Amino acid sequence: MKKIILLTDFSWNADHAIEYAMQWFDSKYTQGPLDFILVHVAPGVPAIPTYPFLTSLVSTEDLLKEETEQLHAVCAHFSSKYPHFRFREMLIIGKAVDSICSMVRQEHPDLVVMGTKGFTGLTRMIMGSTTLEVLKKAHCRMLIVPSGATLDLPDKVVIGANHLTADQMHILNPVRQMVEAWNPELEVVRVITPRELDDVVDDVVVQRVEHFVNSKRLHFTTLQHVSAEDGLEEFIEAQKANLLVLIGQERGFLLNLFHHSVSKEMIIHARVPVLILHTQEWEVTGERAEHDHEAEHSVALESGSFID
């Protein structure tokens, strides 16, 4: 059974991301039974710093009761809309990033789905705090869905292949599943910067991708650009792509791309979902080690599914 983590903070953006992901799985994106876990991370203390006199009126127990009820409501909504799938709930008490990373290590999910807000004004600061920190620390497949993404299935997919090697074809298994389910057009792109002009495209990689993905709508493009991030952004815009697939093993490029896009309010964070694949699943980086003692104090409360 494949396990899908659906993160929610009860916002419209979280619901939108879950709905987007459900379009994939409702269209036979993958075969076999699926286990959807709706996860909400709640702080362990009341978050009312501006009005200290109110803290005595609102207890942690009251807040958790309210958030549990909200989680029940979200689960009931999606269970009713997709009765052929199984949903269950998990309420985690702790710090968001550390709790999510700890859960990934314990649950071994096949995919984690997160929503993000648009990037204008103050919302740029909001995205950086949780999504980027999880990207830094959690090594698992992630689907990041911006608020501007449509609910259409991807029909033009760009795959950033700067760091794909010939022995890593298994990473592209989700792409092969897309081909079998929807047969989208695939654009595998490699952006060469001036300091990489001497790099040679590995023909073995090209041949193995062609064989593994097995799509007649597969194309390869090599671009020269002063910035790998700018080059990829411009290619996505020109191709009118509606999904970007990135290989997450190269932490620097991945994080630079996200920081770069946020700072320039570029298209990736406006409307294009990003699927991040990893060579090694369910791991966390060494950065997380210093926070392990905090994550250990998080508590997960799980309730049953709304459907049998």
PDB file of C-alpha atoms in Angstrom:
ATOM      1  CA  MET A   1       0.000   0.000   0.000  1.00  0.00           C
ATOM      2  CA  LYS A   2       1.326   3.416  -0.943  1.00  0.00           C
ATOM      3  CA  LYS A   3       1.244   6.059   1.755  1.00  0.00           C
ATOM      4  CA  ILE A   4       0.483   9.691   0.887  1.00  0.00           C
ATOM      5  CA  ILE A   5       0.943  12.448   3.484  1.00  0.00           C
ATOM      6  CA  LEU A   6      -1.395  15.425   2.973  1.00  0.00           C
ATOM      7  CA  LEU A   7      -0.260  18.361   5.119  1.00  0.00           C
ATOM      8  CA  THR A   8      -2.924  20.821   6.194  1.00  0.00           C
ATOM      9  CA  ASP A   9      -3.074  24.007   8.226  1.00  0.00           C
ATOM     10  CA  PHE A  10      -6.810  24.320   7.440  1.00  0.00           C
ATOM     11  CA  SER A  11      -6.162  27.131   4.956  1.00  0.00           C
ATOM     12  CA  TRP A  12      -7.569  27.443   1.447  1.00  0.00           C
ATOM     13  CA  ASN A  13      -4.057  26.863   0.096  1.00  0.00           C
ATOM     14  CA  ALA A  14      -3.761  23.535   1.910  1.00  0.00           C
ATOM     15  CA  ASP A  15      -7.179  22.405   0.679  1.00  0.00           C
ATOM     16  CA  HIS A  16      -6.218  23.475  -2.842  1.00  0.00           C
ATOM     17  CA  ALA A  17      -2.996  21.440  -2.716  1.00  0.00           C
ATOM     18  CA  ILE A  18      -4.843  18.361  -1.461  1.00  0.00           C
ATOM     19  CA  GLU A  19      -7.481  18.745  -4.162  1.00  0.00           C
ATOM     20  CA  TYR A  20      -4.746  19.030  -6.796  1.00  0.00           C
ATOM     21  CA  ALA A  21      -3.071  15.852  -5.553  1.00  0.00           C
ATOM     22  CA  MET A  22      -6.382  14.010  -5.489  1.00  0.00           C
ATOM     23  CA  GLN A  23      -6.841  14.796  -9.187  1.00  0.00           C
ATOM     24  CA  TRP A  24      -3.677  12.766  -9.811  1.00  0.00           C
ATOM     25  CA  PHE A  25      -4.715   9.750  -7.797  1.00  0.00           C
ATOM     26  CA  ASP A  26      -8.324   9.848  -8.958  1.00  0.00           C
ATOM     27  CA  SER A  27      -7.079   9.569 -12.556  1.00  0.00           C
ATOM     28  CA  LYS A  28      -5.317   6.227 -12.025  1.00  0.00           C
ATOM     29  CA  TYR A  29      -1.904   7.870 -11.624  1.00  0.00           C
ATOM     30  CA  THR A  30      -0.760   4.872  -9.606  1.00  0.00           C
ATOM     31  CA  GLN A  31      -2.005   1.316  -9.187  1.00  0.00           C
ATOM     32  CA  GLY A  32      -2.837  -0.506  -5.985  1.00  0.00           C
ATOM     33  CA  PRO A  33      -4.336   0.580  -2.643  1.00  0.00           C
ATOM     34  CA  LEU A  34      -3.553   4.033  -1.274  1.00  0.00           C
ATOM     35  CA  ASP A  35      -3.380   5.236   2.321  1.00  0.00           C
ATOM     36  CA  PHE A  36      -3.996   8.991   2.643  1.00  0.00           C
ATOM     37  CA  ILE A  37      -2.951  10.572   5.936  1.00  0.00           C
ATOM     38  CA  LEU A  38      -4.165  14.107   6.656  1.00  0.00           C
ATOM     39  CA  VAL A  39      -1.554  15.657   8.948  1.00  0.00           C
ATOM     40  CA  HIS A  40      -1.809  18.849  10.974  1.00  0.00           C
ATOM     41  CA  VAL A  41       0.966  20.141  13.232  1.00  0.00           C
ATOM     42  CA  ALA A  42      -0.259  22.080  16.263  1.00  0.00           C
ATOM     43  CA  PRO A  43       1.932  24.079  18.647  1.00  0.00           C
ATOM     44  CA  GLY A  44       2.020  22.843  22.208  1.00  0.00           C
ATOM     45  CA  VAL A  45       1.202  26.205  23.807  1.00  0.00           C
ATOM     46  CA  PRO A  46      -1.361  28.909  23.074  1.00  0.00           C
ATOM     47  CA  ALA A  47      -0.098  31.354  20.457  1.00  0.00           C
ATOM     48  CA  ILE A  48      -1.453  34.637  21.862  1.00  0.00           C
ATOM     49  CA  PRO A  49       1.679  36.711  22.627  1.00  0.00           C
ATOM     50  CA  THR A  50       0.054  40.094  21.959  1.00  0.00           C
ATOM     51  CA  TYR A  51      -2.554  39.818  24.710  1.00  0.00           C
ATOM     52  CA  PRO A  52      -1.014  37.953  27.658  1.00  0.00           C
ATOM     53  CA  PHE A  53      -4.114  38.366  29.807  1.00  0.00           C
ATOM     54  CA  LEU A  54      -6.034  36.134  27.393  1.00  0.00           C
ATOM     55  CA  THR A  55      -3.766  33.133  27.864  1.00  0.00           C
ATOM     56  CA  SER A  56      -5.565  32.184  31.045  1.00  0.00           C
ATOM     57  CA  LEU A  57      -8.831  32.080  29.116  1.00  0.00           C
ATOM     58  CA  VAL A  58      -7.644  29.826  26.275  1.00  0.00           C
ATOM     59  CA  SER A  59      -5.998  26.573  27.345  1.00  0.00           C
ATOM     60  CA  THR A  60      -3.842  24.287  25.246  1.00  0.00           C
ATOM     61  CA  GLU A  61      -6.514  21.631  25.646  1.00  0.00           C
ATOM     62  CA  ASP A  62      -9.156  23.970  24.200  1.00  0.00           C
ATOM     63  CA  LEU A  63      -6.957  24.836  21.233  1.00  0.00           C
ATOM     64  CA  LEU A  64      -6.180  21.194  20.512  1.00  0.00           C
ATOM     65  CA  LYS A  65      -9.853  20.309  20.750  1.00  0.00           C
ATOM     66  CA  GLU A  66     -10.667  22.998  18.196  1.00  0.00           C
ATOM     67  CA  GLU A  67      -7.893  21.881  15.844  1.00  0.00           C
ATOM     68  CA  THR A  68      -8.937  18.244  16.205  1.00  0.00           C
ATOM     69  CA  GLU A  69     -12.460  19.198  15.181  1.00  0.00           C
ATOM     70  CA  GLN A  70     -11.099  21.103  12.185  1.00  0.00           C
ATOM     71  CA  LEU A  71      -9.019  18.090  11.181  1.00  0.00           C
ATOM     72  CA  HIS A  72     -12.116  15.884  11.461  1.00  0.00           C
ATOM     73  CA  ALA A  73     -13.963  18.314   9.191  1.00  0.00           C
ATOM     74  CA  VAL A  74     -11.226  18.276   6.536  1.00  0.00           C
ATOM     75  CA  CYS A  75     -11.098  14.479   6.624  1.00  0.00           C
ATOM     76  CA  ALA A  76     -14.879  14.242   6.392  1.00  0.00           C
ATOM     77  CA  HIS A  77     -14.902  16.574   3.384  1.00  0.00           C
ATOM     78  CA  PHE A  78     -12.380  14.606   1.343  1.00  0.00           C
ATOM     79  CA  SER A  79     -13.742  11.240   2.485  1.00  0.00           C
ATOM     80  CA  SER A  80     -17.164  12.284   1.226  1.00  0.00           C
ATOM     81  CA  LYS A  81     -15.805  13.626  -2.054  1.00  0.00           C
ATOM     82  CA  TYR A  82     -13.571  10.595  -2.691  1.00  0.00           C
ATOM     83  CA  PRO A  83     -15.387   7.682  -0.985  1.00  0.00           C
ATOM     84  CA  HIS A  84     -13.337   5.110  -2.912  1.00  0.00           C
ATOM     85  CA  PHE A  85     -10.181   6.206  -1.052  1.00  0.00           C
ATOM     86  CA  ARG A  86      -9.215   5.671   2.569  1.00  0.00           C
ATOM     87  CA  PHE A  87      -8.373   8.748   4.642  1.00  0.00           C
ATOM     88  CA  ARG A  88      -7.121   8.894   8.198  1.00  0.00           C
ATOM     89  CA  GLU A  89      -5.952  11.720  10.422  1.00  0.00           C
ATOM     90  CA  MET A  90      -2.858  12.576  12.407  1.00  0.00           C
ATOM     91  CA  LEU A  91      -2.530  15.557  14.740  1.00  0.00           C
ATOM     92  CA  ILE A  92       1.066  16.242  15.748  1.00  0.00           C
ATOM     93  CA  ILE A  93       1.915  18.500  18.681  1.00  0.00           C
ATOM     94  CA  GLY A  94       5.278  20.188  18.257  1.00  0.00           C
ATOM     95  CA  LYS A  95       7.316  22.509  16.063  1.00  0.00           C
ATOM     96  CA  ALA A  96       6.216  22.376  12.440  1.00  0.00           C
ATOM     97  CA  VAL A  97       9.458  21.639  10.588  1.00  0.00           C
ATOM     98  CA  ASP A  98      10.945  19.231  13.120  1.00  0.00           C
ATOM     99  CA  SER A  99       7.635  17.427  13.544  1.00  0.00           C
ATOM    100  CA  ILE A 100       7.175  17.006   9.793  1.00  0.00           C
ATOM    101  CA  CYS A 101      10.715  15.684   9.370  1.00  0.00           C
ATOM    102  CA  SER A 102      10.289  13.287  12.284  1.00  0.00           C
ATOM    103  CA  MET A 103       7.003  12.046  10.831  1.00  0.00           C
ATOM    104  CA  VAL A 104       8.642  11.462   7.432  1.00  0.00           C
ATOM    105  CA  ARG A 105      11.320   9.357   9.082  1.00  0.00           C
ATOM    106  CA  GLN A 106       8.748   7.298  10.980  1.00  0.00           C
ATOM    107  CA  GLU A 107       6.007   6.919   8.359  1.00  0.00           C
ATOM    108  CA  HIS A 108       8.142   6.354   5.225  1.00  0.00           C
ATOM    109  CA  PRO A 109       5.621   8.065   2.913  1.00  0.00           C
ATOM    110  CA  ASP A 110       5.668   7.616  -0.841  1.00  0.00           C
ATOM    111  CA  LEU A 111       4.731  11.285  -1.271  1.00  0.00           C
ATOM    112  CA  VAL A 112       4.286  14.397   0.882  1.00  0.00           C
ATOM    113  CA  VAL A 113       1.904  17.071  -0.432  1.00  0.00           C
ATOM    114  CA  MET A 114       2.293  20.701   0.668  1.00  0.00           C
ATOM    115  CA  GLY A 115       0.552  23.879  -0.410  1.00  0.00           C
ATOM    116  CA  THR A 116       2.172  27.300  -0.706  1.00  0.00           C
ATOM    117  CA  LYS A 117       0.800  30.802  -0.926  1.00  0.00           C
ATOM    118  CA  GLY A 118       1.381  33.239  -3.734  1.00  0.00           C
ATOM    119  CA  PHE A 119       4.480  35.366  -3.522  1.00  0.00           C
ATOM    120  CA  THR A 120       3.547  38.992  -3.407  1.00  0.00           C
ATOM    121  CA  GLY A 121       4.084  41.304  -0.497  1.00  0.00           C
ATOM    122  CA  LEU A 122       4.396  39.757   2.947  1.00  0.00           C
ATOM    123  CA  THR A 123       3.440  36.247   1.831  1.00  0.00           C
ATOM    124  CA  ARG A 124       6.961  35.747   0.485  1.00  0.00           C
ATOM    125  CA  MET A 125       8.225  35.627   4.056  1.00  0.00           C
ATOM    126  CA  ILE A 126       5.587  33.084   5.045  1.00  0.00           C
ATOM    127  CA  MET A 127       6.604  30.535   2.425  1.00  0.00           C
ATOM    128  CA  GLY A 128      10.246  30.577   3.401  1.00  0.00           C
ATOM    129  CA  SER A 129       9.702  29.546   6.989  1.00  0.00           C
ATOM    130  CA  THR A 130       8.152  26.096   6.607  1.00  0.00           C
ATOM    131  CA  THR A 131       8.344  24.882   3.007  1.00  0.00           C
ATOM    132  CA  LEU A 132      11.994  25.779   2.490  1.00  0.00           C
ATOM    133  CA  GLU A 133      13.020  24.357   5.854  1.00  0.00           C
ATOM    134  CA  VAL A 134      11.289  21.067   5.077  1.00  0.00           C
ATOM    135  CA  LEU A 135      12.996  21.061   1.667  1.00  0.00           C
ATOM    136  CA  LYS A 136      16.346  21.481   3.380  1.00  0.00           C
ATOM    137  CA  LYS A 137      15.886  18.722   5.901  1.00  0.00           C
ATOM    138  CA  ALA A 138      13.525  16.065   4.562  1.00  0.00           C
ATOM    139  CA  HIS A 139      14.619  13.702   1.799  1.00  0.00           C
ATOM    140  CA  CYS A 140      11.349  12.372   0.474  1.00  0.00           C
ATOM    141  CA  ARG A 141       9.213  12.799  -2.595  1.00  0.00           C
ATOM    142  CA  MET A 142       7.346  16.065  -2.268  1.00  0.00           C
ATOM    143  CA  LEU A 143       4.629  17.702  -4.331  1.00  0.00           C
ATOM    144  CA  ILE A 144       4.553  21.457  -3.704  1.00  0.00           C
ATOM    145  CA  VAL A 145       1.417  23.135  -5.022  1.00  0.00           C
ATOM    146  CA  PRO A 146       1.218  26.946  -5.294  1.00  0.00           C
ATOM    147  CA  SER A 147      -2.072  28.711  -4.800  1.00  0.00           C
ATOM    148  CA  GLY A 148      -2.238  29.736  -8.461  1.00  0.00           C
ATOM    149  CA  ALA A 149      -2.052  26.198  -9.845  1.00  0.00           C
ATOM    150  CA  THR A 150      -5.063  24.974 -11.776  1.00  0.00           C
ATOM    151  CA  LEU A 151      -6.629  21.608 -10.978  1.00  0.00           C
ATOM    152  CA  ASP A 152      -5.927  20.296 -14.478  1.00  0.00           C
ATOM    153  CA  LEU A 153      -3.751  17.230 -14.899  1.00  0.00           C
ATOM    154  CA  PRO A 154      -0.265  18.097 -16.193  1.00  0.00           C
ATOM    155  CA  ASP A 155      -0.014  17.961 -19.976  1.00  0.00           C
ATOM    156  CA  LYS A 156       3.401  19.653 -20.303  1.00  0.00           C
ATOM    157  CA  VAL A 157       6.057  18.526 -17.834  1.00  0.00           C
ATOM    158  CA  VAL A 158       9.547  19.993 -17.551  1.00  0.00           C
ATOM    159  CA  ILE A 159      12.184  17.786 -15.915  1.00  0.00           C
ATOM    160  CA  GLY A 160      15.289  19.532 -14.620  1.00  0.00           C
ATOM    161  CA  ALA A 161      18.054  17.047 -15.335  1.00  0.00           C
ATOM    162  CA  ASN A 162      21.244  18.893 -14.444  1.00  0.00           C
ATOM    163  CA  HIS A 163      22.154  16.311 -11.826  1.00  0.00           C
ATOM    164  CA  LEU A 164      20.681  13.081 -13.155  1.00  0.00           C
ATOM    165  CA  THR A 165      23.135  10.221 -13.683  1.00  0.00           C
ATOM    166  CA  ALA A 166      22.880   6.970 -15.625  1.00  0.00           C
ATOM    167  CA  ASP A 167      22.452   4.784 -12.524  1.00  0.00           C
ATOM    168  CA  GLN A 168      19.510   6.756 -11.125  1.00  0.00           C
ATOM    169  CA  MET A 169      16.684   5.871 -13.490  1.00  0.00           C
ATOM    170  CA  HIS A 170      14.570   4.508 -10.632  1.00  0.00           C
ATOM    171  CA  ILE A 171      14.153   8.101  -9.449  1.00  0.00           C
ATOM    172  CA  LEU A 172      12.018   8.759 -12.522  1.00  0.00           C
ATOM    173  CA  ASN A 173       9.458   6.079 -11.709  1.00  0.00           C
ATOM    174  CA  PRO A 174       6.789   8.734 -10.888  1.00  0.00           C
ATOM    175  CA  VAL A 175       7.378  10.218 -14.354  1.00  0.00           C
ATOM    176  CA  ARG A 176       6.898   6.826 -15.967  1.00  0.00           C
ATOM    177  CA  GLN A 177       3.624   6.506 -14.050  1.00  0.00           C
ATOM    178  CA  MET A 178       2.523   9.845 -15.536  1.00  0.00           C
ATOM    179  CA  VAL A 179       3.236   8.532 -19.018  1.00  0.00           C
ATOM    180  CA  GLU A 180       1.166   5.420 -18.373  1.00  0.00           C
ATOM    181  CA  ALA A 181      -1.729   7.406 -16.867  1.00  0.00           C
ATOM    182  CA  TRP A 182      -1.877  10.673 -18.851  1.00  0.00           C
ATOM    183  CA  ASN A 183       0.836  10.576 -21.531  1.00  0.00           C
ATOM    184  CA  PRO A 184       1.906  14.218 -21.051  1.00  0.00           C
ATOM    185  CA  GLU A 185       4.553  15.899 -23.171  1.00  0.00           C
ATOM    186  CA  LEU A 186       7.918  15.645 -21.393  1.00  0.00           C
ATOM    187  CA  GLU A 187      10.738  18.166 -21.754  1.00  0.00           C
ATOM    188  CA  VAL A 188      14.000  17.054 -20.164  1.00  0.00           C
ATOM    189  CA  VAL A 189      16.134  20.182 -19.887  1.00  0.00           C
ATOM    190  CA  ARG A 190      19.716  20.760 -18.840  1.00  0.00           C
ATOM    191  CA  VAL A 191      20.871  24.350 -18.285  1.00  0.00           C
ATOM    192  CA  ILE A 192      24.584  24.953 -18.862  1.00  0.00           C
ATOM    193  CA  THR A 193      26.183  27.995 -17.242  1.00  0.00           C
ATOM    194  CA  PRO A 194      29.476  29.575 -18.452  1.00  0.00           C
ATOM    195  CA  ARG A 195      31.502  27.657 -15.885  1.00  0.00           C
ATOM    196  CA  GLU A 196      30.009  24.381 -17.154  1.00  0.00           C
ATOM    197  CA  LEU A 197      30.559  24.874 -20.893  1.00  0.00           C
ATOM    198  CA  ASP A 198      33.097  22.062 -20.984  1.00  0.00           C
ATOM    199  CA  ASP A 199      30.602  19.570 -19.560  1.00  0.00           C
ATOM    200  CA  VAL A 200      29.478  16.962 -22.061  1.00  0.00           C
ATOM    201  CA  VAL A 201      25.929  15.645 -22.150  1.00  0.00           C
ATOM    202  CA  ASP A 202      26.049  11.964 -21.221  1.00  0.00           C
ATOM    203  CA  ASP A 203      24.538   9.993 -24.107  1.00  0.00           C
ATOM    204  CA  VAL A 204      24.100   7.003 -21.803  1.00  0.00           C
ATOM    205  CA  VAL A 205      21.826   9.082 -19.565  1.00  0.00           C
ATOM    206  CA  VAL A 206      19.735  10.133 -22.565  1.00  0.00           C
ATOM    207  CA  GLN A 207      19.393   6.562 -23.805  1.00  0.00           C
ATOM    208  CA  ARG A 208      18.469   5.202 -20.384  1.00  0.00           C
ATOM    209  CA  VAL A 209      15.883   7.931 -19.801  1.00  0.00           C
ATOM    210  CA  GLU A 210      14.324   7.168 -23.192  1.00  0.00           C
ATOM    211  CA  HIS A 211      14.200   3.459 -22.413  1.00  0.00           C
ATOM    212  CA  PHE A 212      12.951   3.839 -18.837  1.00  0.00           C
ATOM    213  CA  VAL A 213      10.277   6.482 -19.416  1.00  0.00           C
ATOM    214  CA  ASN A 214       9.159   4.906 -22.701  1.00  0.00           C
ATOM    215  CA  SER A 215       7.305   7.906 -24.110  1.00  0.00           C
ATOM    216  CA  LYS A 216       6.946   9.046 -27.707  1.00  0.00           C
ATOM    217  CA  ARG A 217       6.408  12.575 -26.411  1.00  0.00           C
ATOM    218  CA  LEU A 218       9.818  12.846 -24.747  1.00  0.00           C
ATOM    219  CA  HIS A 219      12.236  15.618 -25.788  1.00  0.00           C
ATOM    220  CA  PHE A 220      15.707  16.639 -24.629  1.00  0.00           C
ATOM    221  CA  THR A 221      16.963  20.223 -24.559  1.00  0.00           C
ATOM    222  CA  THR A 222      20.295  21.716 -23.514  1.00  0.00           C
ATOM    223  CA  LEU A 223      20.339  25.463 -22.859  1.00  0.00           C
ATOM    224  CA  GLN A 224      23.143  27.907 -22.217  1.00  0.00           C
ATOM    225  CA  HIS A 225      22.392  30.637 -19.714  1.00  0.00           C
ATOM    226  CA  VAL A 226      24.326  32.746 -17.233  1.00  0.00           C
ATOM    227  CA  SER A 227      22.057  31.439 -14.479  1.00  0.00           C
ATOM    228  CA  ALA A 228      20.706  27.906 -14.164  1.00  0.00           C
ATOM    229  CA  GLU A 229      17.744  29.246 -12.207  1.00  0.00           C
ATOM    230  CA  ASP A 230      16.894  31.955 -14.766  1.00  0.00           C
ATOM    231  CA  GLY A 231      17.350  29.521 -17.631  1.00  0.00           C
ATOM    232  CA  LEU A 232      14.977  26.988 -16.140  1.00  0.00           C
ATOM    233  CA  GLU A 233      12.385  29.632 -15.271  1.00  0.00           C
ATOM    234  CA  GLU A 234      12.444  31.080 -18.790  1.00  0.00           C
ATOM    235  CA  PHE A 235      12.173  27.633 -20.359  1.00  0.00           C
ATOM    236  CA  ILE A 236       9.120  26.816 -18.241  1.00  0.00           C
ATOM    237  CA  GLU A 237       7.510  30.102 -19.245  1.00  0.00           C
ATOM    238  CA  ALA A 238       8.231  29.601 -22.949  1.00  0.00           C
ATOM    239  CA  GLN A 239       6.932  26.032 -22.920  1.00  0.00           C
ATOM    240  CA  LYS A 240       3.834  26.937 -20.877  1.00  0.00           C
ATOM    241  CA  ALA A 241       4.597  23.954 -18.677  1.00  0.00           C
ATOM    242  CA  ASN A 242       2.258  23.111 -15.812  1.00  0.00           C
ATOM    243  CA  LEU A 243       4.523  20.822 -13.783  1.00  0.00           C
ATOM    244  CA  LEU A 244       8.211  20.969 -12.910  1.00  0.00           C
ATOM    245  CA  VAL A 245      10.050  17.829 -11.811  1.00  0.00           C
ATOM    246  CA  LEU A 246      13.338  18.299  -9.965  1.00  0.00           C
ATOM    247  CA  ILE A 247      15.906  15.820  -8.712  1.00  0.00           C
ATOM    248  CA  GLY A 248      16.460  16.782  -5.094  1.00  0.00           C
ATOM    249  CA  GLN A 249      19.886  15.258  -4.559  1.00  0.00           C
ATOM    250  CA  GLU A 250      21.626  18.534  -5.380  1.00  0.00           C
ATOM    251  CA  ARG A 251      20.595  20.610  -2.389  1.00  0.00           C
ATOM    252  CA  GLY A 252      22.320  23.797  -3.527  1.00  0.00           C
ATOM    253  CA  PHE A 253      20.616  24.050  -6.910  1.00  0.00           C
ATOM    254  CA  LEU A 254      17.223  23.116  -5.511  1.00  0.00           C
ATOM    255  CA  LEU A 255      17.284  25.663  -2.705  1.00  0.00           C
ATOM    256  CA  ASN A 256      18.821  28.349  -4.915  1.00  0.00           C
ATOM    257  CA  LEU A 257      16.001  27.847  -7.390  1.00  0.00           C
ATOM    258  CA  PHE A 258      13.357  28.348  -4.725  1.00  0.00           C
ATOM    259  CA  HIS A 259      15.060  31.350  -3.115  1.00  0.00           C
ATOM    260  CA  HIS A 260      15.634  32.826  -6.571  1.00  0.00           C
ATOM    261  CA  SER A 261      12.022  32.389  -7.634  1.00  0.00           C
ATOM    262  CA  VAL A 262      10.661  33.864  -4.428  1.00  0.00           C
ATOM    263  CA  SER A 263      12.891  36.930  -4.609  1.00  0.00           C
ATOM    264  CA  LYS A 264      11.908  37.651  -8.207  1.00  0.00           C
ATOM    265  CA  GLU A 265       8.257  36.617  -7.863  1.00  0.00           C
ATOM    266  CA  MET A 266       8.741  34.304 -10.816  1.00  0.00           C
ATOM    267  CA  ILE A 267       6.415  31.801 -12.371  1.00  0.00           C
ATOM    268  CA  ILE A 268       7.317  28.653 -10.426  1.00  0.00           C
ATOM    269  CA  HIS A 269       5.802  30.014  -7.246  1.00  0.00           C
ATOM    270  CA  ALA A 270       2.871  31.622  -9.008  1.00  0.00           C
ATOM    271  CA  ARG A 271       1.225  28.666 -10.718  1.00  0.00           C
ATOM    272  CA  VAL A 272       3.536  25.713 -11.464  1.00  0.00           C
ATOM    273  CA  PRO A 273       3.503  22.765  -9.033  1.00  0.00           C
ATOM    274  CA  VAL A 274       6.883  21.195  -8.310  1.00  0.00           C
ATOM    275  CA  LEU A 275       7.456  17.463  -7.848  1.00  0.00           C
ATOM    276  CA  ILE A 276      10.726  16.803  -6.035  1.00  0.00           C
ATOM    277  CA  LEU A 277      12.296  13.372  -6.366  1.00  0.00           C
ATOM    278  CA  HIS A 278      15.161  11.949  -4.335  1.00  0.00           C
ATOM    279  CA  THR A 279      17.741   9.225  -4.765  1.00  0.00           C
ATOM    280  CA  GLN A 280      17.280   8.114  -1.157  1.00  0.00           C
ATOM    281  CA  GLU A 281      13.842   8.350   0.373  1.00  0.00           C
ATOM    282  CA  TRP A 282      12.781   8.953   3.976  1.00  0.00           C
ATOM    283  CA  GLU A 283      16.037  10.450   5.152  1.00  0.00           C
ATOM    284  CA  VAL A 284      16.867  13.751   6.751  1.00  0.00           C
ATOM    285  CA  THR A 285      20.006  15.803   6.344  1.00  0.00           C
ATOM    286  CA  GLY A 286      22.657  16.178   8.987  1.00  0.00           C
ATOM    287  CA  GLU A 287      21.260  19.636   9.704  1.00  0.00           C
ATOM    288  CA  ARG A 288      18.361  18.013  11.471  1.00  0.00           C
ATOM    289  CA  ALA A 289      20.508  16.180  14.011  1.00  0.00           C
ATOM    290  CA  GLU A 290      20.784  19.238  16.235  1.00  0.00           C
ATOM    291  CA  HIS A 291      16.989  19.419  16.386  1.00  0.00           C
ATOM    292  CA  ASP A 292      16.356  15.753  17.145  1.00  0.00           C
ATOM    293  CA  HIS A 293      15.848  16.432  20.815  1.00  0.00           C
ATOM    294  CA  GLU A 294      13.070  18.874  19.947  1.00  0.00           C
ATOM    295  CA  ALA A 295      11.358  16.535  17.517  1.00  0.00           C
ATOM    296  CA  GLU A 296      11.418  13.725  20.042  1.00  0.00           C
ATOM    297  CA  HIS A 297       9.091  15.794  22.215  1.00  0.00           C
ATOM    298  CA  SER A 298       6.442  16.062  19.521  1.00  0.00           C
ATOM    299  CA  VAL A 299       3.353  13.942  20.058  1.00  0.00           C
ATOM    300  CA  ALA A 300       1.280  12.345  17.325  1.00  0.00           C
ATOM    301  CA  LEU A 301      -2.378  11.679  17.961  1.00  0.00           C
ATOM    302  CA  GLU A 302      -4.043   9.506  15.339  1.00  0.00           C
ATOM    303  CA  SER A 303      -7.736   8.953  14.864  1.00  0.00           C
ATOM    304  CA  GLY A 304      -9.504   6.437  12.694  1.00  0.00           C
ATOM    305  CA  SER A 305     -10.633   6.891   9.145  1.00  0.00           C
ATOM    306  CA  PHE A 306     -14.045   8.298   8.406  1.00  0.00           C
ATOM    307  CA  ILE A 307     -14.558   5.431   6.004  1.00  0.00           C
ATOM    308  CA  ASP A 308     -13.849   1.738   6.403  1.00  0.00           C
TER     309      ASP A 308
END
